[in-house]
Amino acid sequence: MRYLASDIFKKISIYILTVSLVISGKIIEGEDRKESIEWEKRGEVFMRVYQDTIEDSRYETNQEIDSRFKWENKFKFRSFPIILGINLEARYQALVGEDTEKDLDLLLKEAYLKFTEPSYSLKIGRQTVTWGKLDDIIVLDRVNPQEYKWFILWDKQERKIPVFMAKYDYYGNNYQIETVIVPFFKPSYVRFFGSDWAVFGHLKEVIEDGSYSQSIKNIIKSIKVHEKDRFSEQVLENMQGGIRVKGTFKGIDWSIYYMYFYNDTPTLRERTSKGNTVKKFLYIPTNSNLSQLVAQNPSGDDLILDREYSRLHIIGVDFETVAGNYGLRGELGFFYNKPFLRENFSYIEKNTLCAGIGIDHTTSGNLYWNLQFIEDIVFSYENLFSQEEYSHQITSTFSKDFLRGKLTFGVDSSYRISYHDWMVNPNFTYNFNGRLSILVGGFIFEGASTTLFGRYAKKDVIYFQTTYKF
């Protein structure tokens, strides 16, 4: 089970699950017991099928299937200030191509106990937390890692990976203090080789099957991305934590943050100077860079790149308010020790500032629009790979309902102004009865091959999704 990665997690999760089963049994014992426990449950089943618009290479999967069954349960005790949550999920995924791959996972996605009192609450277990105000942009929302198996085809909330943590909330007069302790580190899920959505795609397969010498093939085959032991083991030295103070002042919701977290998306760190040449070829796979790599005759640690997760000190603020018929929100975060690659691809850490502001509005004609602008600034700047000193990004969402709300047309997009790469996601959704809906959409990526979206410029897809809620 993907989310039960350690014995500690398994024991805790099994304990909570056992408690929930006992509670479930008590619920059906009699009317008195039913009245003492409230059981809230909901679920959904959905399947999404992706189809490549163009088959660019024989290594790509022609179709991808992602099916998920979710069942969320919440037990509330009327006699005790306790809430128990059990969220289960089953996934079936298939990659259809020359070599079809199938995968079935049964996941205990969330399992927690929440103790509630008028002035505080304590929630312990596997859970997800959402911080920040911006839509589908990660600035301050960094408590949970993300699953990038499908890149960003799912939104930020769906990509979140639940982790074991303790969350303590204190409720004061017109303010609230949230404290989060995450005892063990879990990184975001990122593949570097061997899939359409991997960072380096099918580069190894292309070299292996190409008309290259055996010595070249052996070098490329020997390139490894390694997880350091201290990150793969569940040890308390990887403990993370954060605090959020929030309140309301003159109609403005505000929050102040301090976080001590890992940058959970890996950056590749070289073990030797030749490792920089390895990274140069991986990120820019030209014949010239391949020749430069081979000329150095790399071996051993030269060909091993470590996944590095820098420790971040984060100080941030956010706000949200309403100005007339418009919604306004924003986030600002200062990051100490954020990882980058220099122009020569060597690893380095820099302090950065990230700021974002958003505005949304629904017109009298029922047209909804949402615009966000994000600015990143790197301090003590030197030439970096694929990172400007000042970088700008715009995201947008437009949607409109038709047929009395049954049919919705929407367009989501993101344009990274500094790098000239972009993504567009048009979609149509038809809602039959509030429970069953179908969706048809697509993703279009464009940009230079070294940019975030341009890396997948040959991976434009259309998709069909059915969803049933119960």
CSV table of C-alpha atoms in Angstrom, one decimal:
chain,number,residue,atom,x,y,z
A,1,MET,CA,0.0,0.0,0.0
A,2,ARG,CA,1.6,3.2,-1.2
A,3,TYR,CA,0.6,5.4,1.8
A,4,LEU,CA,1.5,2.8,4.4
A,5,ALA,CA,5.3,3.1,3.9
A,6,SER,CA,6.6,2.4,7.4
A,7,ASP,CA,5.9,0.1,10.2
A,8,ILE,CA,5.1,3.1,12.5
A,9,PHE,CA,2.5,4.4,10.1
A,10,LYS,CA,1.0,0.9,9.6
A,11,LYS,CA,0.7,0.3,13.4
A,12,ILE,CA,-0.9,3.7,14.0
A,13,SER,CA,-3.2,3.5,11.0
A,14,ILE,CA,-4.3,-0.1,11.8
A,15,TYR,CA,-5.0,1.0,15.4
A,16,ILE,CA,-7.2,3.9,14.2
A,17,LEU,CA,-8.9,1.6,11.7
A,18,THR,CA,-9.6,-1.0,14.4
A,19,VAL,CA,-11.2,1.7,16.6
A,20,SER,CA,-13.3,2.8,13.7
A,21,LEU,CA,-14.5,-0.8,13.1
A,22,VAL,CA,-15.5,-1.1,16.8
A,23,ILE,CA,-17.4,2.2,16.5
A,24,SER,CA,-19.1,1.0,13.4
A,25,GLY,CA,-20.2,-2.1,15.2
A,26,LYS,CA,-21.5,-0.1,18.2
A,27,ILE,CA,-23.6,2.1,15.8
A,28,ILE,CA,-25.7,-0.8,14.7
A,29,GLU,CA,-26.2,-2.4,18.1
A,30,GLY,CA,-29.3,-0.3,19.0
A,31,GLU,CA,-31.2,2.9,18.8
A,32,ASP,CA,-29.5,4.3,21.9
A,33,ARG,CA,-26.1,3.7,20.4
A,34,LYS,CA,-27.2,5.3,17.1
A,35,GLU,CA,-28.2,8.4,18.9
A,36,SER,CA,-24.8,8.7,20.7
A,37,ILE,CA,-22.7,8.5,17.5
A,38,GLU,CA,-23.2,10.5,14.3
A,39,TRP,CA,-21.8,8.8,11.2
A,40,GLU,CA,-21.1,11.2,8.3
A,41,LYS,CA,-20.1,9.4,5.1
A,42,ARG,CA,-19.7,10.3,1.4
A,43,GLY,CA,-17.8,9.0,-1.5
A,44,GLU,CA,-17.2,9.2,-5.2
A,45,VAL,CA,-16.1,7.0,-8.1
A,46,PHE,CA,-14.5,8.5,-11.1
A,47,MET,CA,-12.5,7.4,-14.1
A,48,ARG,CA,-10.4,9.5,-16.4
A,49,VAL,CA,-9.1,8.3,-19.7
A,50,TYR,CA,-6.3,10.3,-21.5
A,51,GLN,CA,-5.6,10.0,-25.2
A,52,ASP,CA,-2.5,11.5,-26.9
A,53,THR,CA,-3.3,13.9,-29.6
A,54,ILE,CA,-0.2,12.8,-31.6
A,55,GLU,CA,2.0,9.8,-31.3
A,56,ASP,CA,5.4,11.4,-31.3
A,57,SER,CA,7.5,8.3,-30.4
A,58,ARG,CA,7.0,4.6,-29.9
A,59,TYR,CA,8.0,5.0,-26.3
A,60,GLU,CA,4.9,7.1,-25.4
A,61,THR,CA,1.8,5.6,-24.0
A,62,ASN,CA,-1.2,6.0,-26.3
A,63,GLN,CA,-3.8,5.9,-23.6
A,64,GLU,CA,-3.7,6.4,-19.8
A,65,ILE,CA,-6.4,5.3,-17.5
A,66,ASP,CA,-6.8,6.6,-13.9
A,67,SER,CA,-9.8,5.3,-11.9
A,68,ARG,CA,-10.4,6.1,-8.2
A,69,PHE,CA,-12.9,5.1,-5.6
A,70,LYS,CA,-13.1,7.3,-2.5
A,71,TRP,CA,-15.0,6.7,0.7
A,72,GLU,CA,-14.8,9.3,3.4
A,73,ASN,CA,-16.1,8.5,6.9
A,74,LYS,CA,-16.4,10.8,10.0
A,75,PHE,CA,-17.6,9.5,13.3
A,76,LYS,CA,-18.8,12.2,15.8
A,77,PHE,CA,-19.3,11.2,19.5
A,78,ARG,CA,-22.1,13.2,21.1
A,79,SER,CA,-21.0,12.2,24.6
A,80,PHE,CA,-17.3,12.8,24.1
A,81,PRO,CA,-15.4,15.6,22.3
A,82,ILE,CA,-13.9,13.2,19.8
A,83,ILE,CA,-14.1,12.9,16.0
A,84,LEU,CA,-12.7,9.9,14.2
A,85,GLY,CA,-12.0,10.1,10.5
A,86,ILE,CA,-11.3,7.2,8.1
A,87,ASN,CA,-10.9,8.0,4.4
A,88,LEU,CA,-10.2,5.0,2.1
A,89,GLU,CA,-9.2,5.1,-1.5
A,90,ALA,CA,-8.8,2.5,-4.2
A,91,ARG,CA,-6.9,3.3,-7.5
A,92,TYR,CA,-6.6,1.5,-10.7
A,93,GLN,CA,-4.2,2.9,-13.2
A,94,ALA,CA,-3.1,1.7,-16.6
A,95,LEU,CA,-0.6,2.9,-19.2
A,96,VAL,CA,-1.6,1.5,-22.6
A,97,GLY,CA,1.1,1.4,-25.3
A,98,GLU,CA,3.6,-1.1,-26.7
A,99,ASP,CA,4.2,-2.4,-23.1
A,100,THR,CA,1.0,-2.0,-21.2
A,101,GLU,CA,1.4,-1.4,-17.4
A,102,LYS,CA,-1.3,-1.8,-14.8
A,103,ASP,CA,-1.4,-0.9,-11.2
A,104,LEU,CA,-3.9,-1.4,-8.4
A,105,ASP,CA,-3.6,0.3,-5.0
A,106,LEU,CA,-5.7,0.1,-1.9
A,107,LEU,CA,-5.0,3.1,0.2
A,108,LEU,CA,-5.8,4.2,3.8
A,109,LYS,CA,-5.5,7.8,2.7
A,110,GLU,CA,-6.5,9.5,5.9
A,111,ALA,CA,-6.9,8.2,9.4
A,112,TYR,CA,-7.1,10.5,12.4
A,113,LEU,CA,-8.5,11.3,15.8
A,114,LYS,CA,-9.6,14.8,16.6
A,115,PHE,CA,-10.2,16.0,20.2
A,116,THR,CA,-12.3,19.1,20.3
A,117,GLU,CA,-13.0,21.6,23.1
A,118,PRO,CA,-14.5,25.2,22.9
A,119,SER,CA,-11.0,26.8,23.1
A,120,TYR,CA,-8.8,24.2,21.3
A,121,SER,CA,-8.7,21.1,19.1
A,122,LEU,CA,-6.0,18.4,18.6
A,123,LYS,CA,-6.0,16.3,15.5
A,124,ILE,CA,-3.5,13.4,15.3
A,125,GLY,CA,-3.1,11.0,12.4
A,126,ARG,CA,-2.6,10.8,8.6
A,127,GLN,CA,-4.2,14.0,7.2
A,128,THR,CA,-4.0,16.9,4.8
A,129,VAL,CA,-3.7,20.6,5.6
A,130,THR,CA,-4.3,23.6,3.4
A,131,TRP,CA,-2.6,26.9,4.0
A,132,GLY,CA,-2.5,30.0,1.9
A,133,LYS,CA,-5.1,31.7,-0.3
A,134,LEU,CA,-4.1,31.4,-3.9
A,135,ASP,CA,-5.9,28.9,-6.2
A,136,ASP,CA,-3.8,25.9,-7.4
A,137,ILE,CA,-0.5,27.8,-6.8
A,138,ILE,CA,1.9,26.6,-4.2
A,139,VAL,CA,3.5,29.5,-2.2
A,140,LEU,CA,2.7,28.9,1.4
A,141,ASP,CA,0.7,25.7,1.1
A,142,ARG,CA,3.6,23.4,1.9
A,143,VAL,CA,2.5,21.1,4.7
A,144,ASN,CA,1.7,18.1,2.4
A,145,PRO,CA,3.9,16.8,-0.4
A,146,GLN,CA,2.5,16.5,-3.9
A,147,GLU,CA,2.1,13.6,-6.3
A,148,TYR,CA,3.4,14.5,-9.7
A,149,LYS,CA,3.0,11.0,-11.3
A,150,TRP,CA,0.7,12.7,-13.8
A,151,PHE,CA,2.5,16.1,-13.7
A,152,ILE,CA,-0.2,18.7,-13.0
A,153,LEU,CA,-3.1,17.0,-14.8
A,154,TRP,CA,-4.8,16.9,-11.4
A,155,ASP,CA,-5.3,20.1,-9.3
A,156,LYS,CA,-3.2,20.9,-6.2
A,157,GLN,CA,-5.7,19.5,-3.7
A,158,GLU,CA,-6.1,16.2,-5.5
A,159,ARG,CA,-2.3,15.9,-5.8
A,160,LYS,CA,-1.7,16.2,-2.1
A,161,ILE,CA,-0.2,13.2,-0.3
A,162,PRO,CA,-1.5,12.8,3.3
A,163,VAL,CA,1.1,12.5,6.0
A,164,PHE,CA,1.2,11.6,9.7
A,165,MET,CA,1.1,14.7,11.8
A,166,ALA,CA,-0.3,16.4,14.9
A,167,LYS,CA,-2.3,19.6,14.4
A,168,TYR,CA,-3.2,21.8,17.4
A,169,ASP,CA,-5.6,24.7,17.0
A,170,TYR,CA,-6.2,27.3,19.7
A,171,TYR,CA,-9.3,29.5,19.3
A,172,GLY,CA,-8.9,33.0,20.8
A,173,ASN,CA,-11.0,36.1,20.7
A,174,ASN,CA,-11.0,37.0,17.0
A,175,TYR,CA,-7.9,35.1,16.2
A,176,GLN,CA,-6.7,31.5,15.9
A,177,ILE,CA,-3.3,29.8,16.3
A,178,GLU,CA,-2.6,26.6,14.3
A,179,THR,CA,0.5,24.5,15.0
A,180,VAL,CA,1.5,21.6,12.9
A,181,ILE,CA,4.2,19.0,13.8
A,182,VAL,CA,5.2,16.5,11.1
A,183,PRO,CA,7.5,13.9,12.8
A,184,PHE,CA,8.7,12.2,9.6
A,185,PHE,CA,9.7,13.4,6.2
A,186,LYS,CA,7.9,12.3,3.0
A,187,PRO,CA,8.9,13.8,-0.3
A,188,SER,CA,6.8,14.7,-3.2
A,189,TYR,CA,6.4,11.9,-5.8
A,190,VAL,CA,8.6,12.7,-8.8
A,191,ARG,CA,9.8,10.3,-11.5
A,192,PHE,CA,13.0,11.2,-13.4
A,193,PHE,CA,13.0,8.4,-16.0
A,194,GLY,CA,10.8,5.8,-17.7
A,195,SER,CA,7.4,7.5,-18.2
A,196,ASP,CA,5.8,10.1,-20.3
A,197,TRP,CA,5.5,12.5,-17.4
A,198,ALA,CA,9.0,11.8,-16.0
A,199,VAL,CA,11.3,14.8,-15.8
A,200,PHE,CA,13.6,13.2,-18.4
A,201,GLY,CA,10.9,11.2,-20.1
A,202,HIS,CA,12.2,8.2,-22.1
A,203,LEU,CA,15.7,9.5,-22.6
A,204,LYS,CA,17.4,6.3,-21.5
A,205,GLU,CA,15.2,4.1,-23.8
A,206,VAL,CA,16.0,6.4,-26.7
A,207,ILE,CA,19.8,6.1,-26.2
A,208,GLU,CA,19.5,2.3,-25.5
A,209,ASP,CA,17.6,1.7,-28.8
A,210,GLY,CA,19.5,4.2,-30.8
A,211,SER,CA,22.5,3.8,-33.1
A,212,TYR,CA,25.0,4.7,-30.4
A,213,SER,CA,28.2,2.8,-29.4
A,214,GLN,CA,27.9,0.3,-26.6
A,215,SER,CA,30.2,2.4,-24.4
A,216,ILE,CA,27.8,5.4,-24.8
A,217,LYS,CA,24.8,3.1,-23.9
A,218,ASN,CA,26.6,1.8,-20.9
A,219,ILE,CA,27.3,5.3,-19.6
A,220,ILE,CA,23.7,6.5,-20.0
A,221,LYS,CA,22.4,3.2,-18.5
A,222,SER,CA,24.6,3.7,-15.5
A,223,ILE,CA,23.1,7.1,-14.6
A,224,LYS,CA,21.2,6.7,-11.3
A,225,VAL,CA,19.1,9.1,-9.2
A,226,HIS,CA,19.6,8.1,-5.6
A,227,GLU,CA,17.5,8.8,-2.4
A,228,LYS,CA,19.8,9.5,0.6
A,229,ASP,CA,19.3,7.1,3.5
A,230,ARG,CA,18.3,10.0,5.9
A,231,PHE,CA,15.4,10.9,3.6
A,232,SER,CA,14.2,7.3,2.9
A,233,GLU,CA,14.2,6.4,6.6
A,234,GLN,CA,11.5,7.5,9.1
A,235,VAL,CA,13.7,9.2,11.6
A,236,LEU,CA,12.8,12.1,14.0
A,237,GLU,CA,15.8,14.2,12.8
A,238,ASN,CA,13.7,14.9,9.8
A,239,MET,CA,10.9,16.5,11.9
A,240,GLN,CA,9.2,19.5,10.4
A,241,GLY,CA,6.8,22.0,11.8
A,242,GLY,CA,4.9,25.3,11.3
A,243,ILE,CA,2.7,27.8,13.0
A,244,ARG,CA,0.0,30.0,11.6
A,245,VAL,CA,-1.8,32.9,13.4
A,246,LYS,CA,-4.9,34.1,11.6
A,247,GLY,CA,-7.7,36.5,12.3
A,248,THR,CA,-10.0,39.2,10.8
A,249,PHE,CA,-9.5,42.9,10.8
A,250,LYS,CA,-12.0,45.3,9.1
A,251,GLY,CA,-13.4,42.6,6.9
A,252,ILE,CA,-9.9,41.3,5.9
A,253,ASP,CA,-9.0,37.7,6.7
A,254,TRP,CA,-5.3,37.6,7.4
A,255,SER,CA,-2.6,35.0,8.4
A,256,ILE,CA,1.0,35.1,9.5
A,257,TYR,CA,3.2,32.0,9.1
A,258,TYR,CA,6.5,30.5,10.2
A,259,MET,CA,7.5,27.1,8.8
A,260,TYR,CA,10.5,24.9,9.1
A,261,PHE,CA,10.0,22.4,6.3
A,262,TYR,CA,12.0,20.6,3.7
A,263,ASN,CA,11.6,21.6,0.1
A,264,ASP,CA,9.8,18.4,-0.7
A,265,THR,CA,10.3,18.5,-4.5
A,266,PRO,CA,13.8,17.1,-5.2
A,267,THR,CA,16.6,18.9,-6.8
A,268,LEU,CA,19.4,16.8,-8.3
A,269,ARG,CA,22.8,17.2,-6.5
A,270,GLU,CA,26.1,16.0,-8.0
A,271,ARG,CA,28.5,13.9,-6.1
A,272,THR,CA,31.5,14.9,-8.3
A,273,SER,CA,32.2,17.8,-10.7
A,274,LYS,CA,31.5,15.4,-13.6
A,275,GLY,CA,28.0,15.0,-12.3
A,276,ASN,CA,27.3,18.5,-13.5
A,277,THR,CA,28.0,17.4,-17.1
A,278,VAL,CA,25.7,14.5,-16.5
A,279,LYS,CA,22.9,16.9,-15.5
A,280,LYS,CA,23.7,19.1,-18.5
A,281,PHE,CA,23.0,16.3,-20.9
A,282,LEU,CA,19.9,15.1,-19.0
A,283,TYR,CA,18.3,18.6,-19.1
A,284,ILE,CA,19.6,19.5,-22.6
A,285,PRO,CA,20.0,16.1,-24.4
A,286,THR,CA,21.9,17.3,-27.5
A,287,ASN,CA,24.6,15.4,-29.4
A,288,SER,CA,27.1,18.0,-28.4
A,289,ASN,CA,26.3,17.6,-24.7
A,290,LEU,CA,26.4,13.8,-25.1
A,291,SER,CA,29.9,14.0,-26.7
A,292,GLN,CA,31.1,16.3,-23.8
A,293,LEU,CA,29.8,13.8,-21.3
A,294,VAL,CA,31.4,10.8,-23.0
A,295,ALA,CA,34.7,12.7,-23.3
A,296,GLN,CA,35.0,12.9,-19.5
A,297,ASN,CA,34.8,9.1,-19.2
A,298,PRO,CA,32.5,9.2,-16.2
A,299,SER,CA,32.1,6.3,-13.8
A,300,GLY,CA,31.0,5.4,-10.3
A,301,ASP,CA,29.9,8.4,-8.3
A,302,ASP,CA,30.2,10.6,-11.4
A,303,LEU,CA,27.0,9.0,-12.7
A,304,ILE,CA,25.0,9.1,-9.4
A,305,LEU,CA,22.9,12.1,-8.7
A,306,ASP,CA,21.3,12.5,-5.2
A,307,ARG,CA,17.8,13.8,-4.6
A,308,GLU,CA,18.4,16.8,-2.4
A,309,TYR,CA,15.7,18.4,-0.2
A,310,SER,CA,17.0,21.6,1.4
A,311,ARG,CA,15.7,22.7,4.8
A,312,LEU,CA,13.6,25.8,4.4
A,313,HIS,CA,12.9,28.6,6.9
A,314,ILE,CA,9.7,30.2,5.6
A,315,ILE,CA,8.1,33.5,6.8
A,316,GLY,CA,4.9,34.4,5.2
A,317,VAL,CA,1.6,36.3,5.2
A,318,ASP,CA,-1.7,36.1,3.3
A,319,PHE,CA,-5.0,37.9,3.1
A,320,GLU,CA,-8.4,37.6,1.6
A,321,THR,CA,-11.3,40.1,1.4
A,322,VAL,CA,-14.1,41.3,-0.7
A,323,ALA,CA,-14.2,44.7,-2.5
A,324,GLY,CA,-17.7,45.3,-3.9
A,325,ASN,CA,-18.4,42.3,-6.2
A,326,TYR,CA,-14.8,41.3,-6.4
A,327,GLY,CA,-12.8,38.8,-4.4
A,328,LEU,CA,-9.2,39.8,-3.5
A,329,ARG,CA,-6.5,37.5,-2.1
A,330,GLY,CA,-2.7,37.4,-1.9
A,331,GLU,CA,0.3,35.6,-0.4
A,332,LEU,CA,3.8,36.6,0.3
A,333,GLY,CA,6.6,34.2,1.4
A,334,PHE,CA,10.3,34.6,2.2
A,335,PHE,CA,12.3,31.4,1.7
A,336,TYR,CA,15.7,30.8,3.2
A,337,ASN,CA,17.8,28.2,1.4
A,338,LYS,CA,15.7,27.3,-1.6
A,339,PRO,CA,17.6,25.0,-4.0
A,340,PHE,CA,18.6,25.8,-7.6
A,341,LEU,CA,21.1,24.7,-10.3
A,342,ARG,CA,23.8,27.1,-11.4
A,343,GLU,CA,24.3,27.8,-15.1
A,344,ASN,CA,27.0,25.0,-15.0
A,345,PHE,CA,24.4,22.7,-13.3
A,346,SER,CA,26.1,22.6,-10.0
A,347,TYR,CA,23.8,22.6,-6.9
A,348,ILE,CA,23.3,25.8,-4.9
A,349,GLU,CA,20.9,27.3,-2.4
A,350,LYS,CA,19.5,30.9,-2.5
A,351,ASN,CA,17.2,33.0,-0.5
A,352,THR,CA,14.0,33.9,-2.4
A,353,LEU,CA,10.8,36.0,-2.2
A,354,CYS,CA,7.6,34.8,-3.7
A,355,ALA,CA,4.5,37.0,-3.9
A,356,GLY,CA,1.1,36.4,-5.5
A,357,ILE,CA,-2.1,38.3,-5.8
A,358,GLY,CA,-5.5,37.2,-7.2
A,359,ILE,CA,-8.9,38.7,-8.1
A,360,ASP,CA,-12.1,36.9,-9.1
A,361,HIS,CA,-15.6,38.0,-10.1
A,362,THR,CA,-18.9,36.6,-11.3
A,363,THR,CA,-20.7,38.8,-13.8
A,364,SER,CA,-24.4,39.3,-14.1
A,365,GLY,CA,-24.3,36.9,-17.1
A,366,ASN,CA,-23.0,34.1,-14.8
A,367,LEU,CA,-19.5,34.3,-16.3
A,368,TYR,CA,-16.8,33.6,-13.6
A,369,TRP,CA,-13.2,34.7,-14.0
A,370,ASN,CA,-10.2,34.4,-11.8
A,371,LEU,CA,-6.8,36.1,-12.5
A,372,GLN,CA,-3.6,35.6,-10.5
A,373,PHE,CA,-0.2,37.2,-10.8
A,374,ILE,CA,2.9,35.6,-9.2
A,375,GLU,CA,6.4,37.1,-8.9
A,376,ASP,CA,9.6,35.3,-7.8
A,377,ILE,CA,12.7,37.1,-6.8
A,378,VAL,CA,16.1,35.4,-6.2
A,379,PHE,CA,18.5,37.2,-3.9
A,380,SER,CA,22.3,37.3,-4.4
A,381,TYR,CA,21.6,36.3,-8.0
A,382,GLU,CA,24.1,34.6,-10.2
A,383,ASN,CA,23.3,32.9,-13.6
A,384,LEU,CA,21.1,29.9,-12.9
A,385,PHE,CA,19.7,27.2,-15.1
A,386,SER,CA,16.1,27.9,-16.1
A,387,GLN,CA,15.6,30.5,-13.4
A,388,GLU,CA,15.7,34.3,-13.8
A,389,GLU,CA,16.4,36.8,-11.1
A,390,TYR,CA,12.9,38.2,-11.5
A,391,SER,CA,10.3,35.8,-12.9
A,392,HIS,CA,6.6,36.5,-13.6
A,393,GLN,CA,3.6,34.2,-14.0
A,394,ILE,CA,-0.1,34.7,-14.8
A,395,THR,CA,-2.8,32.1,-14.2
A,396,SER,CA,-6.4,32.4,-15.2
A,397,THR,CA,-9.7,30.6,-14.9
A,398,PHE,CA,-12.8,31.3,-16.9
A,399,SER,CA,-16.1,29.4,-16.6
A,400,LYS,CA,-19.7,29.8,-17.6
A,401,ASP,CA,-22.8,27.8,-17.0
A,402,PHE,CA,-25.4,26.9,-19.6
A,403,LEU,CA,-28.7,24.9,-19.6
A,404,ARG,CA,-29.6,26.1,-16.0
A,405,GLY,CA,-26.3,25.0,-14.6
A,406,LYS,CA,-26.2,21.5,-16.2
A,407,LEU,CA,-23.5,22.4,-18.7
A,408,THR,CA,-20.3,24.2,-17.8
A,409,PHE,CA,-17.6,25.4,-20.1
A,410,GLY,CA,-14.3,26.3,-18.4
A,411,VAL,CA,-10.7,27.2,-19.4
A,412,ASP,CA,-7.7,27.1,-17.0
A,413,SER,CA,-4.4,28.5,-18.1
A,414,SER,CA,-0.9,29.4,-16.9
A,415,TYR,CA,1.6,31.6,-18.7
A,416,ARG,CA,5.1,32.0,-17.4
A,417,ILE,CA,6.0,35.3,-18.8
A,418,SER,CA,9.7,35.2,-18.1
A,419,TYR,CA,10.2,31.8,-19.8
A,420,HIS,CA,7.5,32.0,-22.5
A,421,ASP,CA,6.0,28.6,-21.7
A,422,TRP,CA,2.3,28.0,-21.1
A,423,MET,CA,-0.4,25.5,-20.4
A,424,VAL,CA,-4.1,25.6,-21.4
A,425,ASN,CA,-6.8,23.3,-20.1
A,426,PRO,CA,-10.2,23.7,-21.8
A,427,ASN,CA,-13.1,21.5,-20.5
A,428,PHE,CA,-16.8,20.9,-20.8
A,429,THR,CA,-18.8,19.3,-17.9
A,430,TYR,CA,-22.3,18.0,-18.0
A,431,ASN,CA,-24.1,17.4,-14.7
A,432,PHE,CA,-27.0,15.0,-15.0
A,433,ASN,CA,-28.5,15.0,-11.5
A,434,GLY,CA,-26.0,16.4,-9.0
A,435,ARG,CA,-24.4,13.0,-8.6
A,436,LEU,CA,-23.4,11.8,-12.1
A,437,SER,CA,-21.4,14.0,-14.4
A,438,ILE,CA,-19.2,13.7,-17.4
A,439,LEU,CA,-16.3,15.9,-18.5
A,440,VAL,CA,-14.4,16.2,-21.7
A,441,GLY,CA,-11.3,18.3,-21.8
A,442,GLY,CA,-7.7,18.6,-22.9
A,443,PHE,CA,-4.2,19.9,-21.9
A,444,ILE,CA,-2.0,21.8,-24.3
A,445,PHE,CA,1.6,22.5,-23.3
A,446,GLU,CA,4.0,24.8,-25.2
A,447,GLY,CA,7.5,26.3,-24.6
A,448,ALA,CA,11.2,25.6,-24.9
A,449,SER,CA,12.3,22.1,-23.9
A,450,THR,CA,14.1,23.4,-20.8
A,451,THR,CA,11.0,25.1,-19.4
A,452,LEU,CA,8.4,23.6,-17.0
A,453,PHE,CA,5.6,23.3,-19.5
A,454,GLY,CA,7.7,23.1,-22.7
A,455,ARG,CA,9.2,19.9,-21.4
A,456,TYR,CA,5.9,18.3,-22.2
A,457,ALA,CA,5.1,20.1,-25.5
A,458,LYS,CA,4.8,16.8,-27.3
A,459,LYS,CA,2.5,15.4,-24.6
A,460,ASP,CA,-0.8,17.3,-25.4
A,461,VAL,CA,-3.7,15.1,-24.4
A,462,ILE,CA,-7.5,15.0,-24.6
A,463,TYR,CA,-9.4,13.3,-21.8
A,464,PHE,CA,-12.8,12.0,-20.8
A,465,GLN,CA,-13.9,11.7,-17.2
A,466,THR,CA,-17.0,10.3,-15.5
A,467,THR,CA,-17.8,11.0,-11.9
A,468,TYR,CA,-20.5,9.6,-9.6
A,469,LYS,CA,-20.9,10.9,-6.1
A,470,PHE,CA,-22.8,9.2,-3.2
